Tab-separated table of C-alpha atoms in Angstrom:
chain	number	residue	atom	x	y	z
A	1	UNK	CA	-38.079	59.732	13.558
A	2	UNK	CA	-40.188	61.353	15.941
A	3	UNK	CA	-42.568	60.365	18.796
A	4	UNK	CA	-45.167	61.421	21.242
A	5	UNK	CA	-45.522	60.129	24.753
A	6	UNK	CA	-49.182	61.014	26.781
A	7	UNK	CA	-48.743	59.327	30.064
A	8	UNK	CA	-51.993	59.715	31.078
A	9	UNK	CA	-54.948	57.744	29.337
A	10	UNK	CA	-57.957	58.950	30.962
A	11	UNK	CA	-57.937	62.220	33.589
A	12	UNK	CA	-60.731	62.710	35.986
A	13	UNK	CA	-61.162	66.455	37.319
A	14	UNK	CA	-64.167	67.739	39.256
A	15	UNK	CA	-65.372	70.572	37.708
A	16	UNK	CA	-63.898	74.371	38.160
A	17	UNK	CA	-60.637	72.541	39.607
A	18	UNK	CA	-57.271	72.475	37.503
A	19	UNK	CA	-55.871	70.353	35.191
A	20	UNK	CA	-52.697	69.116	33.514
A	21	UNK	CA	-52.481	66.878	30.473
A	22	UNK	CA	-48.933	65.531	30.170
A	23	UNK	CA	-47.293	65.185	26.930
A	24	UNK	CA	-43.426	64.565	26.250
A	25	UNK	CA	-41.738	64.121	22.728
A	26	UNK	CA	-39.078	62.408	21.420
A	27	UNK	CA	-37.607	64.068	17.839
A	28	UNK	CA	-33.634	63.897	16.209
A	29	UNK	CA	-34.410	67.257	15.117
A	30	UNK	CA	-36.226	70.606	16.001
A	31	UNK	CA	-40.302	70.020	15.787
A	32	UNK	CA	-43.601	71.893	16.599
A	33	UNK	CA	-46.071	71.142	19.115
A	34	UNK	CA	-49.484	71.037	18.762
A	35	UNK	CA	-52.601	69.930	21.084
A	36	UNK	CA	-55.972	68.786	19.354
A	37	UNK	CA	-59.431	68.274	21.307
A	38	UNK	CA	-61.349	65.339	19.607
A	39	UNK	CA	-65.599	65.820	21.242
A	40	UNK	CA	-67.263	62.583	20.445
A	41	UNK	CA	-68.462	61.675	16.746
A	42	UNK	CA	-66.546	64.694	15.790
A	43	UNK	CA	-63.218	64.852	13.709
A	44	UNK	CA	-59.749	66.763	16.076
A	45	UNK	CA	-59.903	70.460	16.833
A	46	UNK	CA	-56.313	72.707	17.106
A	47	UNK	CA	-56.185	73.861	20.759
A	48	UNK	CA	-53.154	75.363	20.537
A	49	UNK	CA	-49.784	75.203	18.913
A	50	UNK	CA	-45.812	75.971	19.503
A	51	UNK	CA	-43.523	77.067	16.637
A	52	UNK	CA	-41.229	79.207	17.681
A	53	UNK	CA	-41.171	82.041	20.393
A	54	UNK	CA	-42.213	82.741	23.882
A	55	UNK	CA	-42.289	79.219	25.160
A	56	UNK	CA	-45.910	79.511	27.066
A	57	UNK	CA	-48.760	79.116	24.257
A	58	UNK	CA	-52.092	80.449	24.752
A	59	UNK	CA	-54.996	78.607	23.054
A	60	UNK	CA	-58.709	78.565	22.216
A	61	UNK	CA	-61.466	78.015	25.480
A	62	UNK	CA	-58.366	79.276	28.258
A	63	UNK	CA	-56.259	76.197	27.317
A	64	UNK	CA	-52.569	76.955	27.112
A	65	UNK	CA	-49.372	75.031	27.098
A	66	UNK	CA	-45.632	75.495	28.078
A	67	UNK	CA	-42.682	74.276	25.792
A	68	UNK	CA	-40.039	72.835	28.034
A	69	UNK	CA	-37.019	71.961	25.258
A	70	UNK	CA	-35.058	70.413	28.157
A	71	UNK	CA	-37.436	68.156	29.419
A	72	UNK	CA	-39.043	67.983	26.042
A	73	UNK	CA	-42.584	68.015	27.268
A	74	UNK	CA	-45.271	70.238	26.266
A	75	UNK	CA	-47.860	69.580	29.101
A	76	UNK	CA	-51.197	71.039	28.460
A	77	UNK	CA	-53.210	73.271	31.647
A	78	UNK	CA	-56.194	75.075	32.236
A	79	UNK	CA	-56.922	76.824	35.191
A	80	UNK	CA	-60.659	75.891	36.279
A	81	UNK	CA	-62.336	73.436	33.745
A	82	UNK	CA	-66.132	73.164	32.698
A	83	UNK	CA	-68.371	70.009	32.104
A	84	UNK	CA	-68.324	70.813	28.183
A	85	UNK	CA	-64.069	70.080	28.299
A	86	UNK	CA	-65.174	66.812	28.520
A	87	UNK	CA	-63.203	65.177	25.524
A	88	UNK	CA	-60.212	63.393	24.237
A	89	UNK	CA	-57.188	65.467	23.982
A	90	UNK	CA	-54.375	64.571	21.713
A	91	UNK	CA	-50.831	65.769	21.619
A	92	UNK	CA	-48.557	66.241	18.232
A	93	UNK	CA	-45.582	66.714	16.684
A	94	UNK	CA	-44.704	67.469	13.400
A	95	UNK	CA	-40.926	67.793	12.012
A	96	UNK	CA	-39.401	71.884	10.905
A	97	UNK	CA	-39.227	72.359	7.806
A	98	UNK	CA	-41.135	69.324	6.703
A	99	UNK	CA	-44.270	68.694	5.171
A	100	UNK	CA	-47.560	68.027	6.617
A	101	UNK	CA	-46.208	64.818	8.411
A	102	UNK	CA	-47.920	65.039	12.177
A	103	UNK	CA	-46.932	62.189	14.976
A	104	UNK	CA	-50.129	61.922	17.064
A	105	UNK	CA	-50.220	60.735	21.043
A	106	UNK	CA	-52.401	57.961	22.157
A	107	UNK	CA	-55.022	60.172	23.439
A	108	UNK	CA	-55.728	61.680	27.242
A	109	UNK	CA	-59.765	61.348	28.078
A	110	UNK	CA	-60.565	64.081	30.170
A	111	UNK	CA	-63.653	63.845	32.021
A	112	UNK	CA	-65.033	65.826	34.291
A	113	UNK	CA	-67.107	65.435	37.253
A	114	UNK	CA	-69.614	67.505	38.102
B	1	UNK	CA	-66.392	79.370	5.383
B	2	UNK	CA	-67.886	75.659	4.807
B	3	UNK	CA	-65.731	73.237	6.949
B	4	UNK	CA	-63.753	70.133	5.851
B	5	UNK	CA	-67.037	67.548	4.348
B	6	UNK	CA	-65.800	63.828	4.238
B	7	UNK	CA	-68.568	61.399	2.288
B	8	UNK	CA	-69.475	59.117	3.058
B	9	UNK	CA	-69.744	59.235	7.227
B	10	UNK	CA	-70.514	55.601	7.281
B	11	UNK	CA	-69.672	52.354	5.496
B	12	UNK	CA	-69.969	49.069	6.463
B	13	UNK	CA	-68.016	46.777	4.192
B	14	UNK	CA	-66.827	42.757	3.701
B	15	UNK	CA	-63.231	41.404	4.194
B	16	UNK	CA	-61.737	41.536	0.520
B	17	UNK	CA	-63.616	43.934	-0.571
B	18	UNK	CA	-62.408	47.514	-1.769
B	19	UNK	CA	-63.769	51.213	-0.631
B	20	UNK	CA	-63.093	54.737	-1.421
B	21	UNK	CA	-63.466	57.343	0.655
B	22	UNK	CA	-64.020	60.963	-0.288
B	23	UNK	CA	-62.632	64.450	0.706
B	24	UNK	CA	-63.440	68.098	0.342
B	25	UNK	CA	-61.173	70.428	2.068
B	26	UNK	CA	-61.566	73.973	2.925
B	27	UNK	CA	-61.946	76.410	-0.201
B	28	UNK	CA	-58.696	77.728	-0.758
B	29	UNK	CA	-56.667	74.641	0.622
B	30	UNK	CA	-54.267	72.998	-1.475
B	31	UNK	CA	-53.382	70.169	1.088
B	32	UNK	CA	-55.109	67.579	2.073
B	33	UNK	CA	-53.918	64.549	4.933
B	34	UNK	CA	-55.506	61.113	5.961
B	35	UNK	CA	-55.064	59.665	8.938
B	36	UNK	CA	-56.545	56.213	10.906
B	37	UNK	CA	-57.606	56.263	13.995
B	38	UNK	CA	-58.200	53.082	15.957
B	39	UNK	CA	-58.352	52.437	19.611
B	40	UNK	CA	-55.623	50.487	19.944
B	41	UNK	CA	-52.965	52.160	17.977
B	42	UNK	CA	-54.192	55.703	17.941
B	43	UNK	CA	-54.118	58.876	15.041
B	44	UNK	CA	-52.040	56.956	12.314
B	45	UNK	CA	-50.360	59.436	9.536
B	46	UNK	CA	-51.396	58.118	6.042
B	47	UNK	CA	-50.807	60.071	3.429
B	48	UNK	CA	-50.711	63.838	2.202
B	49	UNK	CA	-51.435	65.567	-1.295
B	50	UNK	CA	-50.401	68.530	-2.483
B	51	UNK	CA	-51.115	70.302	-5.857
B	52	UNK	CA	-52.909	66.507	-6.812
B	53	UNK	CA	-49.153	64.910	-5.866
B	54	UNK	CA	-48.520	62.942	-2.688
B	55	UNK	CA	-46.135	64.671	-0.695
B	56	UNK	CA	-45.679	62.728	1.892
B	57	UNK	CA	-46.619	59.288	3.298
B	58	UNK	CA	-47.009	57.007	6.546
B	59	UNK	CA	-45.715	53.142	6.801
B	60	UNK	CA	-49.166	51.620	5.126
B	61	UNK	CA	-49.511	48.828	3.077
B	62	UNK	CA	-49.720	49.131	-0.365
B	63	UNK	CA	-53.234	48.510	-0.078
B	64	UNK	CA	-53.828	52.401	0.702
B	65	UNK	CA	-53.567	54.523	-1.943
B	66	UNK	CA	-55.299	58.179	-2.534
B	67	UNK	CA	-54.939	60.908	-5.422
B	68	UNK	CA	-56.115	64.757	-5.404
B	69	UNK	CA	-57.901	66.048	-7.985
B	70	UNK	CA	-57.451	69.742	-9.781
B	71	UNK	CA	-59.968	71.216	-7.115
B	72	UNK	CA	-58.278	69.620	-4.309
B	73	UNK	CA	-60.664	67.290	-3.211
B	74	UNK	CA	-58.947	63.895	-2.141
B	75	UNK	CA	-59.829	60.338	-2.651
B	76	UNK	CA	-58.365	57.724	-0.561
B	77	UNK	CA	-58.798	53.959	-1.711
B	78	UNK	CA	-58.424	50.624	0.321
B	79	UNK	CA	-58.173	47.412	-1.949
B	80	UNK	CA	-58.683	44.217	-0.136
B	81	UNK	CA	-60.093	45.022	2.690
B	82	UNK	CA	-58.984	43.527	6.176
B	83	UNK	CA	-60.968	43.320	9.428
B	84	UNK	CA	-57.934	45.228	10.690
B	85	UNK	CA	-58.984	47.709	8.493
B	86	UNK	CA	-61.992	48.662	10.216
B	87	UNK	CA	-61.342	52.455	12.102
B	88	UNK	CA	-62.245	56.095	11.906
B	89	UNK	CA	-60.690	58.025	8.589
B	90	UNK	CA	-60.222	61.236	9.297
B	91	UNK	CA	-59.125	63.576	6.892
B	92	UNK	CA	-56.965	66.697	7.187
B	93	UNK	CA	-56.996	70.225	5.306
B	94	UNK	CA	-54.382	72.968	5.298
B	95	UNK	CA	-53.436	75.744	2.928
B	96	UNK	CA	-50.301	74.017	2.453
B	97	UNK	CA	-47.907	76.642	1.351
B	98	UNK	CA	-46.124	77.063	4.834
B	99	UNK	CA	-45.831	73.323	5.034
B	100	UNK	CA	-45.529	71.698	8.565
B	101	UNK	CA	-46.309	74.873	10.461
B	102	UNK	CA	-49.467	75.246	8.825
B	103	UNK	CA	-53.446	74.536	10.666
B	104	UNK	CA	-54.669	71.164	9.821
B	105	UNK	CA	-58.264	71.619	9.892
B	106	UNK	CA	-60.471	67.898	10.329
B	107	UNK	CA	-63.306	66.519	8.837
B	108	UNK	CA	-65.696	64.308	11.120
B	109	UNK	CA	-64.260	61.384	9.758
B	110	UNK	CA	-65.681	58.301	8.086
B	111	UNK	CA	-66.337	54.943	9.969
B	112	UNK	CA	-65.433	52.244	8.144
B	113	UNK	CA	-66.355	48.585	9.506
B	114	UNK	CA	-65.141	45.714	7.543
B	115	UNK	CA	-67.330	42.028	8.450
């Protein structure tokens, strides 16, 4: 069994500062990581995704995201954000060498404040 | 490319009822995945078809059931509806070939509310 852990519910960030959106997982066996953006009324988004490799992820709109095995976290950053990141992020883990089976967080609302 | 359509975008529905809920992946995808989303227990894995067979499937009720058809469009059913039923179904597509590794890519979900 696998599970996803986002600390954070809601993250309030004035805008052009930085962020972190922290995500740790919980698996019996090796798993990918994957971040989704959900805007409102819309369906989720891939931001970014680990499978295998250099351990710091680069995504789409200067997301990225570091794969710490040890710690088993997979925080998301971004280095100055902008009003329009305001959204729900969601965290995810799916199982190697399995099927399309994906364990989603609870969700991390990022707003930001102009 | 057209993007993942999901039909309809809103239902509104009575407790005991039943709804289906439709699907049309990405042209070329084989695989298609449903999830639930409510606010209180989040993105809930439902289901996933393959080649019109499920391949995989989440801890729902019996009451859930979908099916794929030749062209990979995806039906998902809910018999008996519940008011605990009422949430946003979103469904996933992927090629499906490279199995978990693959890009899910989401519709905008349908919102189902059951009175």
């Amino acid at each position: 069994a696998q599970s996803v852990t986002q600390l954070d519910s809601q993250v309030p960030v004035f805008e052009e500062a930085p962020v972190e959106l922290r995500c740790n997982y919980s698996s019996s066996v090796s798993v990918y990581l994957f971040w989704y953006v959900q805007y409102p009324n819309q369906g989720l988004q891939l931001l970014l995704k680990y499978l295998s490799g250099s351990t710091l992820v680069k995504g789409i709109n200067g997301f990225e995201a570091e794969f710490n095995k040890s710690q088993t976290s997979f925080h998301l950053r971004k280095p100055s954000v902008h009003i329009s990141d305001t959204a729900e992020y969601f965290c995810a883990v799916s199982q190697r060498g399995g099927y399309q089976k994906v364990t989603f967080g609870t969700g991390t609302k990022l707003q930001v404040i102009p | 490319k057209a993007g993942v359509t999901q039909t309809p975008r809103y239902l509104i529905k009575t407790r005991g009822q039943q709804v289906t809920l439709s699907c049309s992946p990405i042209s070329g995808h084989r695989s298609v995945s449903w999830y639930q989303q409510t606010p209180g227990q989040g993105l809930q894995f439902l289901f996933e078809y393959f080649s019109e067979t499920q391949r995989n499937k989440g801890n729902f009720p019996g009451r859930f059931s979908g099916r794929q058809f030749s062209n990979s469009r995806s039906e998902m059913n809910v018999s008996t509806l519940e008011l605990g039923d009422s949430a946003l179904y979103l469904c996933a597509s992927s090629l499906g070939s490279s199995g978990s590794t693959d890009t899910q890519y989401f519709g905008p979900g349908t919102r189902l509310t059951v009175l």
